[in-house]
Amino acid sequence: YPILFSSTTTSFNTNGLGRLTDASDCKVIEERNGSFELEMEYPMTGIHFKDLTNGNIIYAKPSQNGKLQAFRIYRIQKRIGDVCDIYARHISYQLSFIPVTKFSAASCQTALTGLKNHATENCPFNFTTDITSAGTFIVDKPDSLRALLGGQEGSVLDNWHGEYEWDNYNVILHNSRGSDRGVQIVYGKNLID
């Protein structure tokens, strides 16, 4: 069951405000280098409904084999009946609100380290990569840390490519996430429609 925490929580090793056992549906959608969001249906009669407020954190498992991840509630939408839709974004979206000042770097790891070192606010995130190639990364005007990671021209992702893994307060840029296990998709064998 997902666990609900207050908005100021940074360590998720307790039961927080409680387990959301009344949730009727909870799913996480992660796009490659894109959105990472949680959608949940919760009854207004549920024991923790009053604690489901914007800013609070839902700690949930994004996939069967994935580790528990923190998602911050950003919208609560009431439907007809006694059910609400709860929408939450991965905790890494906090990076959008951390500005970074000017600097330059010559490798992917030094660029990621520089983003943290040149943040103008406290940055609780850790950055790692397995990409070792050289390149040029320049921040010529202040910008948000998340925008500098990817999604715009000149970002870390634009310079070195790769695939991000968002693991709570750890941001990992992989050369390639997953592995090629030689499986082929063949119509009639493992593809039906």
PDB file of C-alpha atoms in Angstrom:
ATOM      1  CA  TYR A   1       0.000   0.000   0.000  1.00  0.00           C
ATOM      2  CA  PRO A   2       1.192   3.566  -0.668  1.00  0.00           C
ATOM      3  CA  ILE A   3       2.288   5.528   2.417  1.00  0.00           C
ATOM      4  CA  LEU A   4       1.351   9.177   3.049  1.00  0.00           C
ATOM      5  CA  PHE A   5       3.944  11.631   4.444  1.00  0.00           C
ATOM      6  CA  SER A   6       3.800  15.315   5.335  1.00  0.00           C
ATOM      7  CA  SER A   7       5.190  17.848   2.862  1.00  0.00           C
ATOM      8  CA  THR A   8       8.396  18.461   4.857  1.00  0.00           C
ATOM      9  CA  THR A   9       9.481  14.810   5.054  1.00  0.00           C
ATOM     10  CA  THR A  10      12.852  13.925   3.502  1.00  0.00           C
ATOM     11  CA  SER A  11      13.404  10.459   5.037  1.00  0.00           C
ATOM     12  CA  PHE A  12      10.835   7.779   4.291  1.00  0.00           C
ATOM     13  CA  ASN A  13      11.666   5.010   6.783  1.00  0.00           C
ATOM     14  CA  THR A  14       8.462   5.172   8.878  1.00  0.00           C
ATOM     15  CA  ASN A  15       4.740   4.810   8.241  1.00  0.00           C
ATOM     16  CA  GLY A  16       4.422   8.609   8.104  1.00  0.00           C
ATOM     17  CA  LEU A  17       0.831   9.821   8.396  1.00  0.00           C
ATOM     18  CA  GLY A  18      -0.358   6.308   7.543  1.00  0.00           C
ATOM     19  CA  ARG A  19      -0.790   3.702   4.826  1.00  0.00           C
ATOM     20  CA  LEU A  20      -3.386   4.484   2.174  1.00  0.00           C
ATOM     21  CA  THR A  21      -5.203   1.140   2.424  1.00  0.00           C
ATOM     22  CA  ASP A  22      -8.469   2.690   1.198  1.00  0.00           C
ATOM     23  CA  ALA A  23      -7.019   3.575  -2.214  1.00  0.00           C
ATOM     24  CA  SER A  24      -9.043   1.795  -4.882  1.00  0.00           C
ATOM     25  CA  ASP A  25      -6.505   2.304  -7.685  1.00  0.00           C
ATOM     26  CA  CYS A  26      -2.937   3.572  -7.773  1.00  0.00           C
ATOM     27  CA  LYS A  27      -0.753   3.642 -10.865  1.00  0.00           C
ATOM     28  CA  VAL A  28       2.556   5.247 -11.775  1.00  0.00           C
ATOM     29  CA  ILE A  29       3.406   6.364 -15.299  1.00  0.00           C
ATOM     30  CA  GLU A  30       7.047   6.948 -16.241  1.00  0.00           C
ATOM     31  CA  GLU A  31       8.115   8.056 -19.699  1.00  0.00           C
ATOM     32  CA  ARG A  32      11.705   7.698 -20.848  1.00  0.00           C
ATOM     33  CA  ASN A  33      13.398  11.026 -19.976  1.00  0.00           C
ATOM     34  CA  GLY A  34       9.929  12.476 -19.516  1.00  0.00           C
ATOM     35  CA  SER A  35       7.134  12.656 -16.981  1.00  0.00           C
ATOM     36  CA  PHE A  36       7.076  10.482 -13.859  1.00  0.00           C
ATOM     37  CA  GLU A  37       3.684  10.780 -12.178  1.00  0.00           C
ATOM     38  CA  LEU A  38       1.297   8.945  -9.880  1.00  0.00           C
ATOM     39  CA  GLU A  39      -2.500   8.778 -10.243  1.00  0.00           C
ATOM     40  CA  MET A  40      -4.638   7.392  -7.447  1.00  0.00           C
ATOM     41  CA  GLU A  41      -8.338   7.000  -6.703  1.00  0.00           C
ATOM     42  CA  TYR A  42      -9.218   7.547  -3.062  1.00  0.00           C
ATOM     43  CA  PRO A  43     -12.651   7.618  -1.387  1.00  0.00           C
ATOM     44  CA  MET A  44     -13.698  10.740   0.527  1.00  0.00           C
ATOM     45  CA  THR A  45     -14.726   8.373   3.308  1.00  0.00           C
ATOM     46  CA  GLY A  46     -11.180   6.963   3.555  1.00  0.00           C
ATOM     47  CA  ILE A  47      -9.383   7.223   6.885  1.00  0.00           C
ATOM     48  CA  HIS A  48      -6.616   9.509   5.517  1.00  0.00           C
ATOM     49  CA  PHE A  49      -8.685  11.634   3.123  1.00  0.00           C
ATOM     50  CA  LYS A  50      -8.291  14.787   5.255  1.00  0.00           C
ATOM     51  CA  ASP A  51      -4.481  14.357   5.107  1.00  0.00           C
ATOM     52  CA  LEU A  52      -4.395  14.187   1.295  1.00  0.00           C
ATOM     53  CA  THR A  53      -3.497  17.811   0.597  1.00  0.00           C
ATOM     54  CA  ASN A  54      -1.386  19.543  -2.044  1.00  0.00           C
ATOM     55  CA  GLY A  55       2.300  19.290  -1.154  1.00  0.00           C
ATOM     56  CA  ASN A  56       2.054  16.122   0.915  1.00  0.00           C
ATOM     57  CA  ILE A  57       4.016  13.103  -0.298  1.00  0.00           C
ATOM     58  CA  ILE A  58       2.808   9.675  -1.380  1.00  0.00           C
ATOM     59  CA  TYR A  59       5.480   6.970  -1.136  1.00  0.00           C
ATOM     60  CA  ALA A  60       4.598   4.235  -3.639  1.00  0.00           C
ATOM     61  CA  LYS A  61       6.108   1.454  -5.723  1.00  0.00           C
ATOM     62  CA  PRO A  62       6.245   2.494  -9.410  1.00  0.00           C
ATOM     63  CA  SER A  63       6.558  -1.051 -10.756  1.00  0.00           C
ATOM     64  CA  GLN A  64       6.574  -4.633  -9.584  1.00  0.00           C
ATOM     65  CA  ASN A  65      10.372  -4.743  -9.288  1.00  0.00           C
ATOM     66  CA  GLY A  66      10.991  -1.028  -8.618  1.00  0.00           C
ATOM     67  CA  LYS A  67      11.973   0.621  -5.346  1.00  0.00           C
ATOM     68  CA  LEU A  68       9.510   2.793  -3.429  1.00  0.00           C
ATOM     69  CA  GLN A  69       9.510   6.377  -4.727  1.00  0.00           C
ATOM     70  CA  ALA A  70       8.265   9.696  -3.323  1.00  0.00           C
ATOM     71  CA  PHE A  71       5.574  11.619  -5.241  1.00  0.00           C
ATOM     72  CA  ARG A  72       4.386  15.100  -4.239  1.00  0.00           C
ATOM     73  CA  ILE A  73       0.625  15.761  -4.552  1.00  0.00           C
ATOM     74  CA  TYR A  74      -0.142  18.662  -6.894  1.00  0.00           C
ATOM     75  CA  ARG A  75      -3.846  18.210  -7.673  1.00  0.00           C
ATOM     76  CA  ILE A  76      -6.901  16.686  -6.021  1.00  0.00           C
ATOM     77  CA  GLN A  77      -9.963  16.402  -8.227  1.00  0.00           C
ATOM     78  CA  LYS A  78     -13.357  15.449  -6.821  1.00  0.00           C
ATOM     79  CA  ARG A  79     -15.563  13.274  -9.005  1.00  0.00           C
ATOM     80  CA  ILE A  80     -19.243  12.529  -8.842  1.00  0.00           C
ATOM     81  CA  GLY A  81     -19.816  10.229  -5.919  1.00  0.00           C
ATOM     82  CA  ASP A  82     -17.487   9.806  -2.986  1.00  0.00           C
ATOM     83  CA  VAL A  83     -14.223   9.349  -4.911  1.00  0.00           C
ATOM     84  CA  CYS A  84     -11.349  11.751  -5.613  1.00  0.00           C
ATOM     85  CA  ASP A  85      -8.553  11.516  -8.153  1.00  0.00           C
ATOM     86  CA  ILE A  86      -5.171  12.321  -6.620  1.00  0.00           C
ATOM     87  CA  TYR A  87      -2.315  13.432  -8.908  1.00  0.00           C
ATOM     88  CA  ALA A  88       1.303  13.554  -7.762  1.00  0.00           C
ATOM     89  CA  ARG A  89       4.678  14.169  -9.442  1.00  0.00           C
ATOM     90  CA  HIS A  90       7.955  12.470  -8.576  1.00  0.00           C
ATOM     91  CA  ILE A  91       9.974  14.284  -5.910  1.00  0.00           C
ATOM     92  CA  SER A  92      12.604  15.084  -8.578  1.00  0.00           C
ATOM     93  CA  TYR A  93      10.271  17.779  -9.933  1.00  0.00           C
ATOM     94  CA  GLN A  94      11.569  19.902  -7.018  1.00  0.00           C
ATOM     95  CA  LEU A  95      14.621  20.435  -9.239  1.00  0.00           C
ATOM     96  CA  SER A  96      12.477  22.838 -11.291  1.00  0.00           C
ATOM     97  CA  PHE A  97      12.531  25.269  -8.351  1.00  0.00           C
ATOM     98  CA  ILE A  98      16.308  25.230  -7.768  1.00  0.00           C
ATOM     99  CA  PRO A  99      18.108  27.928  -9.796  1.00  0.00           C
ATOM    100  CA  VAL A 100      21.678  27.413 -11.027  1.00  0.00           C
ATOM    101  CA  THR A 101      24.191  30.196 -11.737  1.00  0.00           C
ATOM    102  CA  LYS A 102      26.693  30.448 -14.615  1.00  0.00           C
ATOM    103  CA  PHE A 103      29.465  27.834 -14.993  1.00  0.00           C
ATOM    104  CA  SER A 104      31.000  25.491 -17.563  1.00  0.00           C
ATOM    105  CA  ALA A 105      32.175  21.872 -17.576  1.00  0.00           C
ATOM    106  CA  ALA A 106      34.120  19.532 -19.865  1.00  0.00           C
ATOM    107  CA  SER A 107      32.586  16.139 -18.975  1.00  0.00           C
ATOM    108  CA  CYS A 108      29.208  14.737 -18.033  1.00  0.00           C
ATOM    109  CA  GLN A 109      30.144  14.020 -14.401  1.00  0.00           C
ATOM    110  CA  THR A 110      31.693  17.471 -13.896  1.00  0.00           C
ATOM    111  CA  ALA A 111      28.562  19.029 -15.434  1.00  0.00           C
ATOM    112  CA  LEU A 112      26.320  17.139 -12.995  1.00  0.00           C
ATOM    113  CA  THR A 113      28.591  18.015 -10.056  1.00  0.00           C
ATOM    114  CA  GLY A 114      28.650  21.647 -11.214  1.00  0.00           C
ATOM    115  CA  LEU A 115      24.846  21.788 -11.276  1.00  0.00           C
ATOM    116  CA  LYS A 116      24.745  20.877  -7.590  1.00  0.00           C
ATOM    117  CA  ASN A 117      27.699  23.116  -6.634  1.00  0.00           C
ATOM    118  CA  HIS A 118      26.289  26.151  -8.479  1.00  0.00           C
ATOM    119  CA  ALA A 119      22.728  25.804  -7.176  1.00  0.00           C
ATOM    120  CA  THR A 120      21.674  29.009  -5.412  1.00  0.00           C
ATOM    121  CA  GLU A 121      19.433  27.115  -2.964  1.00  0.00           C
ATOM    122  CA  ASN A 122      19.924  23.980  -0.907  1.00  0.00           C
ATOM    123  CA  CYS A 123      19.963  20.976  -3.271  1.00  0.00           C
ATOM    124  CA  PRO A 124      19.284  17.653  -1.496  1.00  0.00           C
ATOM    125  CA  PHE A 125      19.802  15.666  -4.713  1.00  0.00           C
ATOM    126  CA  ASN A 126      22.815  13.538  -5.655  1.00  0.00           C
ATOM    127  CA  PHE A 127      23.919  13.187  -9.289  1.00  0.00           C
ATOM    128  CA  THR A 128      25.834  10.293 -10.883  1.00  0.00           C
ATOM    129  CA  THR A 129      26.479   8.975 -14.370  1.00  0.00           C
ATOM    130  CA  ASP A 130      28.256   6.141 -16.169  1.00  0.00           C
ATOM    131  CA  ILE A 131      28.933   8.358 -19.216  1.00  0.00           C
ATOM    132  CA  THR A 132      32.661   9.098 -19.484  1.00  0.00           C
ATOM    133  CA  SER A 133      32.897  10.940 -22.798  1.00  0.00           C
ATOM    134  CA  ALA A 134      34.150  14.523 -22.958  1.00  0.00           C
ATOM    135  CA  GLY A 135      32.068  17.438 -24.144  1.00  0.00           C
ATOM    136  CA  THR A 136      31.299  21.064 -23.484  1.00  0.00           C
ATOM    137  CA  PHE A 137      28.557  22.182 -21.146  1.00  0.00           C
ATOM    138  CA  ILE A 138      27.958  25.886 -20.578  1.00  0.00           C
ATOM    139  CA  VAL A 139      25.407  27.618 -18.379  1.00  0.00           C
ATOM    140  CA  ASP A 140      25.548  31.204 -19.651  1.00  0.00           C
ATOM    141  CA  LYS A 141      22.507  32.505 -17.746  1.00  0.00           C
ATOM    142  CA  PRO A 142      20.732  31.367 -14.573  1.00  0.00           C
ATOM    143  CA  ASP A 143      18.215  28.597 -15.179  1.00  0.00           C
ATOM    144  CA  SER A 144      16.373  25.861 -13.268  1.00  0.00           C
ATOM    145  CA  LEU A 145      18.332  22.735 -12.469  1.00  0.00           C
ATOM    146  CA  ARG A 146      15.738  20.405 -14.031  1.00  0.00           C
ATOM    147  CA  ALA A 147      15.736  22.386 -17.306  1.00  0.00           C
ATOM    148  CA  LEU A 148      19.533  22.151 -17.419  1.00  0.00           C
ATOM    149  CA  LEU A 149      19.334  18.367 -16.956  1.00  0.00           C
ATOM    150  CA  GLY A 150      17.164  17.938 -20.044  1.00  0.00           C
ATOM    151  CA  GLY A 151      14.405  19.309 -22.202  1.00  0.00           C
ATOM    152  CA  GLN A 152      16.180  22.266 -23.761  1.00  0.00           C
ATOM    153  CA  GLU A 153      18.996  22.986 -26.177  1.00  0.00           C
ATOM    154  CA  GLY A 154      22.417  22.795 -24.506  1.00  0.00           C
ATOM    155  CA  SER A 155      21.216  20.682 -21.558  1.00  0.00           C
ATOM    156  CA  VAL A 156      23.150  17.722 -20.153  1.00  0.00           C
ATOM    157  CA  LEU A 157      20.823  15.354 -22.021  1.00  0.00           C
ATOM    158  CA  ASP A 158      21.244  17.318 -25.240  1.00  0.00           C
ATOM    159  CA  ASN A 159      25.062  17.113 -24.956  1.00  0.00           C
ATOM    160  CA  TRP A 160      25.597  13.508 -23.775  1.00  0.00           C
ATOM    161  CA  HIS A 161      22.250  11.788 -24.475  1.00  0.00           C
ATOM    162  CA  GLY A 162      21.476   8.793 -22.236  1.00  0.00           C
ATOM    163  CA  GLU A 163      18.506   7.901 -20.056  1.00  0.00           C
ATOM    164  CA  TYR A 164      17.657   9.309 -16.633  1.00  0.00           C
ATOM    165  CA  GLU A 165      16.721   7.183 -13.648  1.00  0.00           C
ATOM    166  CA  TRP A 166      14.939   9.122 -10.923  1.00  0.00           C
ATOM    167  CA  ASP A 167      15.458   7.346  -7.579  1.00  0.00           C
ATOM    168  CA  ASN A 168      14.007   9.639  -4.900  1.00  0.00           C
ATOM    169  CA  TYR A 169      16.834  12.117  -4.196  1.00  0.00           C
ATOM    170  CA  ASN A 170      19.281  10.344  -6.548  1.00  0.00           C
ATOM    171  CA  VAL A 171      19.476  11.376 -10.194  1.00  0.00           C
ATOM    172  CA  ILE A 172      21.356   8.847 -12.325  1.00  0.00           C
ATOM    173  CA  LEU A 173      22.147   9.435 -16.000  1.00  0.00           C
ATOM    174  CA  HIS A 174      22.721   6.051 -17.644  1.00  0.00           C
ATOM    175  CA  ASN A 175      24.285   5.588 -21.040  1.00  0.00           C
ATOM    176  CA  SER A 176      21.439   3.118 -21.544  1.00  0.00           C
ATOM    177  CA  ARG A 177      18.836   1.903 -19.063  1.00  0.00           C
ATOM    178  CA  GLY A 178      17.973  -1.768 -19.258  1.00  0.00           C
ATOM    179  CA  SER A 179      19.681  -4.318 -21.434  1.00  0.00           C
ATOM    180  CA  ASP A 180      19.269  -6.184 -24.705  1.00  0.00           C
ATOM    181  CA  ARG A 181      18.397  -9.778 -23.819  1.00  0.00           C
ATOM    182  CA  GLY A 182      17.989 -10.893 -27.421  1.00  0.00           C
ATOM    183  CA  VAL A 183      14.199 -11.214 -27.281  1.00  0.00           C
ATOM    184  CA  GLN A 184      12.470 -10.680 -30.595  1.00  0.00           C
ATOM    185  CA  ILE A 185       8.856  -9.650 -30.995  1.00  0.00           C
ATOM    186  CA  VAL A 186       7.256 -11.949 -33.559  1.00  0.00           C
ATOM    187  CA  TYR A 187       3.626 -11.799 -34.695  1.00  0.00           C
ATOM    188  CA  GLY A 188       1.782 -14.943 -33.632  1.00  0.00           C
ATOM    189  CA  LYS A 189       4.437 -15.982 -31.115  1.00  0.00           C
ATOM    190  CA  ASN A 190       4.581 -13.225 -28.496  1.00  0.00           C
ATOM    191  CA  LEU A 191       2.638 -10.504 -30.367  1.00  0.00           C
ATOM    192  CA  ILE A 192      -1.042 -11.246 -30.789  1.00  0.00           C
ATOM    193  CA  ASP A 193      -2.526  -7.901 -31.771  1.00  0.00           C
TER     194      ASP A 193
END
